[in-house]
Coordinates of C-alpha atoms and ligand atoms in Angstrom, one line a residue:
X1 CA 0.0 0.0 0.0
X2 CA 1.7 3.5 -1.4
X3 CA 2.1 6.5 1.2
X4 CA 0.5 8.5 -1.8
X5 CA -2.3 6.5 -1.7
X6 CA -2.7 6.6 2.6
X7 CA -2.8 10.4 2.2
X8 CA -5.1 10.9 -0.3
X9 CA -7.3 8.6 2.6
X10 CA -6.1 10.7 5.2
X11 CA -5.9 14.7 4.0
X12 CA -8.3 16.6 3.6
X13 CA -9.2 17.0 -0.1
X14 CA -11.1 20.4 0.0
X15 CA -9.6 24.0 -0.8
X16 CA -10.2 26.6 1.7
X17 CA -10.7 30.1 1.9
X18 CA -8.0 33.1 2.8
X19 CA -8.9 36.3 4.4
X20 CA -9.4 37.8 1.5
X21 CA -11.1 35.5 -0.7
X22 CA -13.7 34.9 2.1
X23 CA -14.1 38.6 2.0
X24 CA -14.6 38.8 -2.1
X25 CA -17.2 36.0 -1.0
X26 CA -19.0 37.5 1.3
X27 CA -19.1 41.0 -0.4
X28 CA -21.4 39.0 -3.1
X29 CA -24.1 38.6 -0.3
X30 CA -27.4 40.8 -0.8
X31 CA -27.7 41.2 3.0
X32 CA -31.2 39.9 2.7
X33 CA -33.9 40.6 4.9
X34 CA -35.7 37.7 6.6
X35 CA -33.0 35.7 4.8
X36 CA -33.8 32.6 3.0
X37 CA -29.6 31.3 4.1
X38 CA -31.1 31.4 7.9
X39 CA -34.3 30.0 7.9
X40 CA -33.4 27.0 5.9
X41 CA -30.5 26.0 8.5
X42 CA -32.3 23.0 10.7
X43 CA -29.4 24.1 13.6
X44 CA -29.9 27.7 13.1
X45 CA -26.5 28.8 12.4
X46 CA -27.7 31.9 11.2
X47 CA -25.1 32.7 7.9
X48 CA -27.1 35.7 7.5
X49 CA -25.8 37.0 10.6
X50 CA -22.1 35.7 9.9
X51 CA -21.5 36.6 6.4
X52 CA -23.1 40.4 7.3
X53 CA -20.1 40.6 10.3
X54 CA -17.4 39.3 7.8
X55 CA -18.2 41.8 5.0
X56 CA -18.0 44.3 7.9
X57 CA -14.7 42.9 8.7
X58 CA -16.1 41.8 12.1
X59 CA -14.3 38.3 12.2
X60 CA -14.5 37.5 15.8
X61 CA -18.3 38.3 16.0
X62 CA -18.9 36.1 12.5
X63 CA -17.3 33.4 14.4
X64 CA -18.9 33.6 17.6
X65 CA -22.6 33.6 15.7
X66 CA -21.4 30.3 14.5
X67 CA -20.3 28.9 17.4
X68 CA -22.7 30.2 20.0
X69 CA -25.5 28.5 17.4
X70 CA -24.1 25.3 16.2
X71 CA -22.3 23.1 19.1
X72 CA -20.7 21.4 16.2
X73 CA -20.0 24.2 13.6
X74 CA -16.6 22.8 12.5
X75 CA -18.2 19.6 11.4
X76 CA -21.2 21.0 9.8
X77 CA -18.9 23.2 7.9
X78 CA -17.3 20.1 6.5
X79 CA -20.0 18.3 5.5
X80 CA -23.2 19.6 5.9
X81 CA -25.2 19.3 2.4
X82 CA -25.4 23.1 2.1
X83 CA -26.8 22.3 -1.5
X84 CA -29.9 21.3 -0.2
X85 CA -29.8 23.8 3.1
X86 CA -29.0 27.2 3.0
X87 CA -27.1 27.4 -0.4
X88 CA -30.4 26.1 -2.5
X89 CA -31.8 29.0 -0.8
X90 CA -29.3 31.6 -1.1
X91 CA -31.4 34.7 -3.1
X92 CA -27.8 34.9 -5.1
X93 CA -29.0 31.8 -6.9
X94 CA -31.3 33.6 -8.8
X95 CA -28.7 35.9 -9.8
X96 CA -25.8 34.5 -10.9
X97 CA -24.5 31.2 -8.2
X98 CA -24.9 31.0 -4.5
X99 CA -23.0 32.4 -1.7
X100 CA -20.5 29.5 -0.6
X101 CA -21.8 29.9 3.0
X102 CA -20.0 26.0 3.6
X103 CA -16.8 27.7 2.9
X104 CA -17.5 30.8 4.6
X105 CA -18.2 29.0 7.7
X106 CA -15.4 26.5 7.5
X107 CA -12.6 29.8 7.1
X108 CA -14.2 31.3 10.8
X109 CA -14.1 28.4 12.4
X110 CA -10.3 27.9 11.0
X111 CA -10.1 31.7 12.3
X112 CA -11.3 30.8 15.8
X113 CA -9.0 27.7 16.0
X114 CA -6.1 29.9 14.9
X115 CA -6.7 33.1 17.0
X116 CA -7.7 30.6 20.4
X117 CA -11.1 32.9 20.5
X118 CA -13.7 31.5 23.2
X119 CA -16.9 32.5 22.9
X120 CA -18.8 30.4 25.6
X121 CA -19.2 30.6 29.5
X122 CA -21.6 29.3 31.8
X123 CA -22.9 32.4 33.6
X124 CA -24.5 30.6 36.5
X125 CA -24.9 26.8 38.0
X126 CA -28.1 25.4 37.9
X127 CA -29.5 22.4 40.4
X128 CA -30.0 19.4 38.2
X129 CA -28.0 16.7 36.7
X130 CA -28.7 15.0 33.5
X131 CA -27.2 11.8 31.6
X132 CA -26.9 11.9 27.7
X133 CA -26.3 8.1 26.1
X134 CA -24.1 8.2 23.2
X135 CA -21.7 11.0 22.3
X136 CA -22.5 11.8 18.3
X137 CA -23.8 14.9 17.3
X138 CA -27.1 14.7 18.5
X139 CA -26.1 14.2 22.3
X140 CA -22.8 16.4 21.6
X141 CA -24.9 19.5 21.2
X142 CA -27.8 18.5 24.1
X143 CA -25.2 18.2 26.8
X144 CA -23.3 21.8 25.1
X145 CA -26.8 23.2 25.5
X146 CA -27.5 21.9 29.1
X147 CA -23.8 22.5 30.4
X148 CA -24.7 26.4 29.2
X149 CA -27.7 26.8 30.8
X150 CA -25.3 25.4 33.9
X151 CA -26.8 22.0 34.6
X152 CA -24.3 18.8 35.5
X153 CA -24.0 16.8 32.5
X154 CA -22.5 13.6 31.8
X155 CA -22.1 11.6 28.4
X156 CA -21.8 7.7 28.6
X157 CA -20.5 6.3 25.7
X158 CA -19.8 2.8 24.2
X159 CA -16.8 3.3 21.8
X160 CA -13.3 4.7 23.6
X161 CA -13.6 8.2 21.9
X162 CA -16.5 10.6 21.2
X163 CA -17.8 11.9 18.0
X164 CA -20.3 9.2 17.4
X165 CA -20.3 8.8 13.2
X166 CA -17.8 11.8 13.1
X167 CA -15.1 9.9 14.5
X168 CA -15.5 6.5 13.5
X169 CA -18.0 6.5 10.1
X170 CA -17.4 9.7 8.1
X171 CA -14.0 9.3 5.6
X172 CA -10.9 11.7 6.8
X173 CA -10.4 13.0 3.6
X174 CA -14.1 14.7 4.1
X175 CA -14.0 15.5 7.6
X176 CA -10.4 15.7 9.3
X177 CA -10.6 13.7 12.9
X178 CA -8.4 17.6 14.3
X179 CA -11.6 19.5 13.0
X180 CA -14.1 16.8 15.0
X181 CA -11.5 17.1 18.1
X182 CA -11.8 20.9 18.2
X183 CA -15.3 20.9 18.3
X184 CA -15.7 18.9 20.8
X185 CA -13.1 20.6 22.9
X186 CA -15.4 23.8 23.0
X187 CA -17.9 20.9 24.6
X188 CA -15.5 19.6 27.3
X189 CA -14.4 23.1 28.0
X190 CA -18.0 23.5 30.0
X191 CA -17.4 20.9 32.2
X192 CA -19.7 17.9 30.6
X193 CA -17.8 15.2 31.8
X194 CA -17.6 11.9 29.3
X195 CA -17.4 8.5 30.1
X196 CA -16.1 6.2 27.7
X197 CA -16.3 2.3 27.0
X198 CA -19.9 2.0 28.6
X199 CA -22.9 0.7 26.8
X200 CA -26.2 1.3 28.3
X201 CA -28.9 -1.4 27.8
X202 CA -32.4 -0.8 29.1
X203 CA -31.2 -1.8 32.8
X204 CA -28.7 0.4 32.8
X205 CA -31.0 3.4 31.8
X206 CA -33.5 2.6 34.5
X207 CA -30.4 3.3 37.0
X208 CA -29.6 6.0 35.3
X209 CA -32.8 7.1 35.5
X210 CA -32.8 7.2 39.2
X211 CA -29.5 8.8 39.5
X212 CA -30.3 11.8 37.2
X213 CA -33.2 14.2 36.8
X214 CA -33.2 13.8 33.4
X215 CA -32.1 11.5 30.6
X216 CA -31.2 12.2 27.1
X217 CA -30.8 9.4 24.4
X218 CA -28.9 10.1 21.1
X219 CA -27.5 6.5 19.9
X220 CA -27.8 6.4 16.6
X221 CA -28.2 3.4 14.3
X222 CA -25.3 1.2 14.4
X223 CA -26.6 -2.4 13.5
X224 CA -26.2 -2.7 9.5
X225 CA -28.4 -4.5 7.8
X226 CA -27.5 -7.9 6.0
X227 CA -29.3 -9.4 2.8
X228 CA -30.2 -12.8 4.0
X229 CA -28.3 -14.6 1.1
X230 CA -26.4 -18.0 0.9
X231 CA -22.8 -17.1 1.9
X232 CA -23.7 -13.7 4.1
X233 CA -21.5 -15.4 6.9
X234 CA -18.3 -15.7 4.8
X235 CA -15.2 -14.7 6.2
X236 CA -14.7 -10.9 4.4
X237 CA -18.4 -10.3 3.9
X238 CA -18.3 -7.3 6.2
X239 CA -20.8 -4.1 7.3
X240 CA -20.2 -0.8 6.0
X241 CA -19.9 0.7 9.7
X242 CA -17.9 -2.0 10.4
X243 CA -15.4 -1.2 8.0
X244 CA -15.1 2.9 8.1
X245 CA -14.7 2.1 11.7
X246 CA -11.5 -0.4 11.1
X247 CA -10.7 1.9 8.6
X248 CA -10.8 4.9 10.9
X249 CA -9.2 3.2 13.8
X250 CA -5.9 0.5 12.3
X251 CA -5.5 1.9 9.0
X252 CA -3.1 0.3 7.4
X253 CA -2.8 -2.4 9.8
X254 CA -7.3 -2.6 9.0
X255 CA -8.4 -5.8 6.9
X256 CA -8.5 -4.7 3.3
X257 CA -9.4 -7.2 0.4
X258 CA -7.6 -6.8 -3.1
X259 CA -10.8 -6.4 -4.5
X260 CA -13.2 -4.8 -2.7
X261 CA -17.2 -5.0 -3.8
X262 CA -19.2 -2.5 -1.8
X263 CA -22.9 -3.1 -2.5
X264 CA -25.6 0.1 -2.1
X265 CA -26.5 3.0 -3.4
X266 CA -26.3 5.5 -0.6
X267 CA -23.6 8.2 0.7
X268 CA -22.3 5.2 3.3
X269 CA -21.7 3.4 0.5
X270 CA -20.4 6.1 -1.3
X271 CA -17.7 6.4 1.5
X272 CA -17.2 2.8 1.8
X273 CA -15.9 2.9 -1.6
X274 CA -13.8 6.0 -1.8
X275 CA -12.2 4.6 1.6
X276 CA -11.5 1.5 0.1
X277 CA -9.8 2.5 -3.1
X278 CA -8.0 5.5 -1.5
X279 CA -6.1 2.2 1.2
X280 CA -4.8 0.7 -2.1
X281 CA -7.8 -2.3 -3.1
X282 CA -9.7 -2.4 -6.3
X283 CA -13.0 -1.4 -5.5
X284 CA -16.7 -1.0 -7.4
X285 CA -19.6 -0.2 -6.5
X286 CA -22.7 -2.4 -7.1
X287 CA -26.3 -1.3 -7.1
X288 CA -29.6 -2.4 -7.6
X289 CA -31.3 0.2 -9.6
X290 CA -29.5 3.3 -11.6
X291 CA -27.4 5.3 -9.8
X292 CA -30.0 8.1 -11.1
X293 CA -32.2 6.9 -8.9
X294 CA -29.4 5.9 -6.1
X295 CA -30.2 8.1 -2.4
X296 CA -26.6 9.1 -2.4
X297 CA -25.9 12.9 -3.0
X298 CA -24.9 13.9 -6.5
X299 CA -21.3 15.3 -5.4
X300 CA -20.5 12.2 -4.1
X301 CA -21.3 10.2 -6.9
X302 CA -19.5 12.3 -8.9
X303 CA -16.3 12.2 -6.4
X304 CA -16.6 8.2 -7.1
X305 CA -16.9 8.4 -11.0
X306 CA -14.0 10.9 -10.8
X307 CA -11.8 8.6 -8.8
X308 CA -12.2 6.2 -11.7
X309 CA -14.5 3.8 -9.6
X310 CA -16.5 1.1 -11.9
X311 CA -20.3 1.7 -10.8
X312 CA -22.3 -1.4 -11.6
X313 CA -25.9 -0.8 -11.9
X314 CA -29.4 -2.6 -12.0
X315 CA -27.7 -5.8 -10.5
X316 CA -29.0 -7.4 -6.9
X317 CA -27.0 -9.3 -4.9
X318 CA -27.7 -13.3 -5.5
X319 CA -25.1 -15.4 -3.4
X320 CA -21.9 -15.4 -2.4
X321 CA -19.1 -17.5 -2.9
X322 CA -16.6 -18.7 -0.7
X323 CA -13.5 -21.1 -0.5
X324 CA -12.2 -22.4 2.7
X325 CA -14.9 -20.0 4.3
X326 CA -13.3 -16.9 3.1
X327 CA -15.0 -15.0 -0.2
X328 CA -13.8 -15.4 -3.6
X329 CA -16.8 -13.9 -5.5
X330 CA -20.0 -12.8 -5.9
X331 CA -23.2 -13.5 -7.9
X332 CA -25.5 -10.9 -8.5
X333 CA -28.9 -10.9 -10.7
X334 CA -30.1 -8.5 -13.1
X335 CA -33.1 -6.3 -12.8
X336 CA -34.2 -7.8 -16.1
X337 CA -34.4 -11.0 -14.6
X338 CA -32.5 -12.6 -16.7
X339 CA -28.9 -11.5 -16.7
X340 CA -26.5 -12.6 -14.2
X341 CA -23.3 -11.0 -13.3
X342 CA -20.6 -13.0 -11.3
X343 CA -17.4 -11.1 -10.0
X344 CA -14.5 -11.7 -8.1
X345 CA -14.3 -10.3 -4.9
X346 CA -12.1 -11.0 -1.9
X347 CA -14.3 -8.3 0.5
X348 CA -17.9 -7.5 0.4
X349 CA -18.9 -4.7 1.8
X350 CA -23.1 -4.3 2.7
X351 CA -24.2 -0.7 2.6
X352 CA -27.5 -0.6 2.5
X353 CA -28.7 0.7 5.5
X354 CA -28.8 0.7 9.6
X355 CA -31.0 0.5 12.5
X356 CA -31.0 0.9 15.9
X357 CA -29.1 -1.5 17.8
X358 CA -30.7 -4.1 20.2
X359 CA -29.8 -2.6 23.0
X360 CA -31.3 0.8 22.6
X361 CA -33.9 -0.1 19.9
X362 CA -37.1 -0.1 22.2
X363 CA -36.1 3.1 24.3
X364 CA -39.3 5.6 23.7
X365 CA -39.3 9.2 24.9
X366 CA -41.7 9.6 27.8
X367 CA -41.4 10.9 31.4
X368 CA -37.7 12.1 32.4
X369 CA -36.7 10.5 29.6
X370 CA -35.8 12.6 25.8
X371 CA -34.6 11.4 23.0
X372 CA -33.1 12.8 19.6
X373 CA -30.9 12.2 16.4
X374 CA -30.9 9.3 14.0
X375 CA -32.5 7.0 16.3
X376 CA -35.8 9.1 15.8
X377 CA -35.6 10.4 12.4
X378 CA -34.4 7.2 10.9
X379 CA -31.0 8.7 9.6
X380 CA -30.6 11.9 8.5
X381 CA -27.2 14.6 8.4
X382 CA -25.5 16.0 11.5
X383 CA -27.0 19.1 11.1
X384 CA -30.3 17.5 11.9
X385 CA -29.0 15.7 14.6
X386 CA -27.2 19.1 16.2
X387 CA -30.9 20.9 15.8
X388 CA -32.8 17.8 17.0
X389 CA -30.0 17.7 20.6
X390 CA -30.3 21.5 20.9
X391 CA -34.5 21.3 20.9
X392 CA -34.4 18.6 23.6
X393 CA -32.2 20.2 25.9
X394 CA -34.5 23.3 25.5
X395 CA -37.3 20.6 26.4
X396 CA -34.7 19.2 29.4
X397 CA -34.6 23.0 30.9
X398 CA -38.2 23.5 30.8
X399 CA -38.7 20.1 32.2
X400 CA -36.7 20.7 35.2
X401 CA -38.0 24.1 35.6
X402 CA -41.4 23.0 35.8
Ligands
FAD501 C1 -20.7 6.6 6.7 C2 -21.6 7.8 7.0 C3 -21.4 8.9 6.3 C4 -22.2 10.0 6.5 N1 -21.9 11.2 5.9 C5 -22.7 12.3 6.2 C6 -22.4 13.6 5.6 O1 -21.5 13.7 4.8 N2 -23.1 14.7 6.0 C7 -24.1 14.6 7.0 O2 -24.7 15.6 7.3 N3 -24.4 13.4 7.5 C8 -23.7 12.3 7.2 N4 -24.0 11.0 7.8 C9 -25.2 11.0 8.7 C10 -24.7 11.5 10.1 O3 -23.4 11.1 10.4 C11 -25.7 11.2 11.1 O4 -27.0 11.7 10.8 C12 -25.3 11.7 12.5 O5 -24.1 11.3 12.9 C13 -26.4 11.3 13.6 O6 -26.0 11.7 14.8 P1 -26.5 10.9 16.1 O7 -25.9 11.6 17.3 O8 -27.9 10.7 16.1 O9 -25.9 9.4 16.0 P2 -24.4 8.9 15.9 O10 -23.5 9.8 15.2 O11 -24.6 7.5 15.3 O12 -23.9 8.8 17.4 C14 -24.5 7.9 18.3 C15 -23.5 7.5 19.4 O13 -24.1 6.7 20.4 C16 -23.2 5.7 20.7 N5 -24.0 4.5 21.2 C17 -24.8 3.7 20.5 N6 -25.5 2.9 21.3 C18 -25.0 3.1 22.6 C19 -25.3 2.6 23.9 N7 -26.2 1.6 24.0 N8 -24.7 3.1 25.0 C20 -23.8 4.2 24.8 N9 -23.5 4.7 23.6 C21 -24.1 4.2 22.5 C22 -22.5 5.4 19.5 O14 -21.2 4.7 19.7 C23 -22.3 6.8 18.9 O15 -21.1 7.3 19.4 C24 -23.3 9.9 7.5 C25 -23.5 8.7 8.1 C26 -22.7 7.6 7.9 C27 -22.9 6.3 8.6
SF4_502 S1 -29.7 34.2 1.2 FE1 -27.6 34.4 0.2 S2 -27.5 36.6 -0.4 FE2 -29.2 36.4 1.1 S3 -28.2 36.8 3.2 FE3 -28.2 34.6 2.8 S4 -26.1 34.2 1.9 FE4 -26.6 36.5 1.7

C-alpha cells in the first residue's frame, strides 16, 4: 500500500478560503432581509448573521454567531449538504450562483482555532444533573446546551472516543478527525464530563434514570443490515460501519481485500468505496437500480466516477461465494431478470442501511426520559442531529424548571 495512496485517505481534499477570498465571498451577499440562508439551516446557524459581520470585517463576531449557534460548527462546515440547506436558498441563486456559506463558515471556524477565541461561558450553576447516552452529534450538542444553561452533565458512551459517526464512520479525507477534536473541545471546555467504554442497555437506563433528573438518548443506528443470502456469513463479507470504523481506527494495519465489492447506493456506501480505493484495493460499486435513482448525493457520486470507480448498476446481490470459508466472488442478478453477473471479490462490503441497535432499539421518549438524532428520524445529516439535541435540551430546561 503506497504512502500517496494513505494520504489521499487521510488529507483533507477540500480547498479553503484566505482572508481575503472569504471577504470577495461574502461582499457577493445581498444582506437579505428575513433571509432565506437562515431560515433553511435545521441548527440555526444563522449565515445571515455571519457573512453580514465578515463583510464588515467583524471576524470575531462572525465566528462567535457560529459557534454560539451550532455546538458542532466545525463539522457541519465540513459536510453539511449546504446544496440542499442554505445554499439552494441563497437569493444569489437567482442571480448568478450561491453564496458558498459551507466555505465561509469552515474559514471562521479555522479563524477561531487559529486566533484561540472562546466565545462560551456558563454564567450561572443550575440544580440538576442530566445523563446523555451516546456521544455523536445529537447528544454532543444537548449536553453543550445543558452545560450552558449550567446544569451537570455527563455523556456515557460505548466506543473509547466521542464523535459518534464523526469519529468512527465519516471518511478523513471529508471530515479531518483535528476538526471533530476541536469541536468537541469547546464541549468539554463547559465541564460535561464523558465516560467512555460503557454501553447502556435498558437496565442500565433505569439506573440511570434514578441517578439523574433527566435523561437524554442520542445512539444512533449502528446495527447494518445484511441481505439474507447463501454465503452472508463468509469470512470478508463485512458491514459498511464495520469497515469505516476499522478503517478509521488500524489503518493500514485494517483488513483490506484486493478487490473490494461495496454493495448500495447511498452516501455510506459512497464512502465505503472512496475509503477502500483511497487504502490501495480495487473497488466498485454495485447497485440495484440506476445510480439516477441511487439516495446518495450527486457530489459524491461524482467524487466516485472521478476517482475512476467502476459503478455497476441494475444488479441485486444473488449469493456469495466462498473457498475455505473466506469469499472469492460474488453472484449478483439483473433487474431484467435474466442477466447474471458473477465477480470476483475478496471483501464484500453491505451498505444498504442501519438500525438501531438491540440494546437501545425499544427506548421511547416519555417521562424524564428525551430522545433525539438518527435513532428518531431514521438517519438523516449531522445538522439534523445538532438541531434535534439542541430542541431537547431546551425541552430538558423546561422540564426541570417545571
Ligand atoms: C458513513 C456515513 C457517512 C455520513 N456522511 C454524512 C455527511 O456527509 N453529512 C451529513 O450531514 N451526515 C452524514 N451522515 C449521517 C450523520 O453522520 C448522522 O446523521 C449523525 O451522525 C447522527 O448523529 P447521532 O448523534 O444521532 O448518532 P451517531 O453519530 O450515530 O452517534 C451515536 C453515538 O451513540 C453511541 N451509542 C450507540 N449505542 C449506545 C449505547 N447503548 N450506549 C452508549 N452509547 C451508545 C455510538 O457509539 C455513537 O457514538 C453519514 C453517516 C454515515 C454512517
Ligand atoms: S440568502 Fe444568500 S444573499 Fe441572502 S443573506 Fe443569505 S447568503 Fe446572503
Amino acid at each position: 500500500m503506497s504512502k500517496v495512496i494513505k494520504k489521499a485517505y487521510a488529507e483533507e481534499m477540500k480547498q479553503g478560503y484566505n482572508l481575503r477570498t472569504a471577504m470577495e465571498e461574502a461582499s457577493r451577499c445581498l444582506l437579505c432581509h428575513d433571509a432565506p440562508c437562515s431560515k433553511s439551516c435545521p441548527a440555526k446557524t444563522d449565515p445571515a448573521k455571519f457573512i453580514r459581520s465578515l463583510r464588515f470585517r467583524n471576524i470575531k463576531g462572525a465566528a462567535e454567531t457560529i459557534r454560539e449557534n451550532n455546538p458542532l460548527a466545525g463539522c457541519c462546515a465540513e459536510v453539511c449538504p449546504y446544496g440542499q440547506l442554505c445554499e439552494q436558498a441563497c437569493s444569489r441563486t437567482g442571480i448568478d450562483k450561491p453564496i458558498e456559506i459551507g466555505k465561509l463558515q469552515k474559514f471562521l471556524v479555522e479563524m477561531e482555532k487559529r486566533e484561540g477565541m472562546e466565545f462560551l461561558h456558563v454564567e450561572e450553576k443550575r440544580d440538576g444533573k442530566i445523563a446523555c447516552v451516546g456521544a455523536g452529534p445529537a447528544s454532543l450538542a444537548c449536553a453543550r446546551e445543558l452545560a450552558l444553561f449550567g446544569y451537570d452533565v455527563t455523556i456515557y458512551e460505548s466506543n473509547e472516543k466521542a464523535g459518534g459517526v464523526l469519529t468512527y464512520g465519516i471518511v478523513p479525507s471529508r471530515l479531518p478527525q483535528e476538526v471533530v477534536d476541536f469541536d468537541i473541545a469547546t464541549i468539554e471546555k463547559l465541564g460535561v464530563t464523558f465516560k467512555f467504554n460503557e454501553t447502556i442497555d435498558a437496565a442500565r437506563l433505569e439506573e440511570l434514570k434514578a441517578e439523574y433528573d433527566a435523561v437524554f438518548v442520542g445512539t444512533g443506528l449502528w446495527k447494518s443490515k445484511v441481505i439474507d443470502i447463501p454465503g452472508k456469513d463468509l469470512d470478508g463479507v463485512v458491514s459498511a460501519i464495520d469497515f469505516l470504523k476499522d478503517a478509521r481506527l488500524n489503518k493500514e494495519n485494517m483488513t483490506l481485500g484486493d478487490t473490494v465489492l461495496v454493495i448500495g447506493g447511498g452516501d455510506v456506501a459512497m464512502d465505503c468505496v472512496t475509503t477502500a480505493k483511497q487504502l490501495g484495493a480495487k473497488a466498485t460499486i454495485v447497485y440495484r437500480r440506476t445510480i439516477e435513482e441511487a439516495p446518495a448525493d450527486i457530489d459524491e457520486v461524482m467524487a466516485v466516477q472521478s476517482m475512476g470507480i467502476p459503478i455497476i448498476q441494475e444488479f441485486a446481490p444473488g449469493e456469495i461465494i466462498g473457498s475455505k470459508g473466506h469469499v472469492t466472488a460474488m453472484k449478483f442478478n439483473g433487474r431484467d431478470n435474466e442477466s447474471e453477473l458473477t465477480m470476483k471479490a475478496d471483501q464484500v462490503v453491505f451498505a444498504i442501511g442501519q438500525a438501531a441497535c438491540d440494546t437501545t432499539k425499544d427506548i421511547k421518549a416519555g417521562g424524564k426520559v428525551f430522545t433525539g438524532g438518527d435513532m428518531v428520524n431514521g438517519g438523516k445529516t449531522v445538522v439534523q442531529a445538532v438541531a434535534e439535541g439542541k430542541d431537547a435540551a431546551a425541552m430538558i430546561a423546561a422540564y426541570l424548571n417545571k
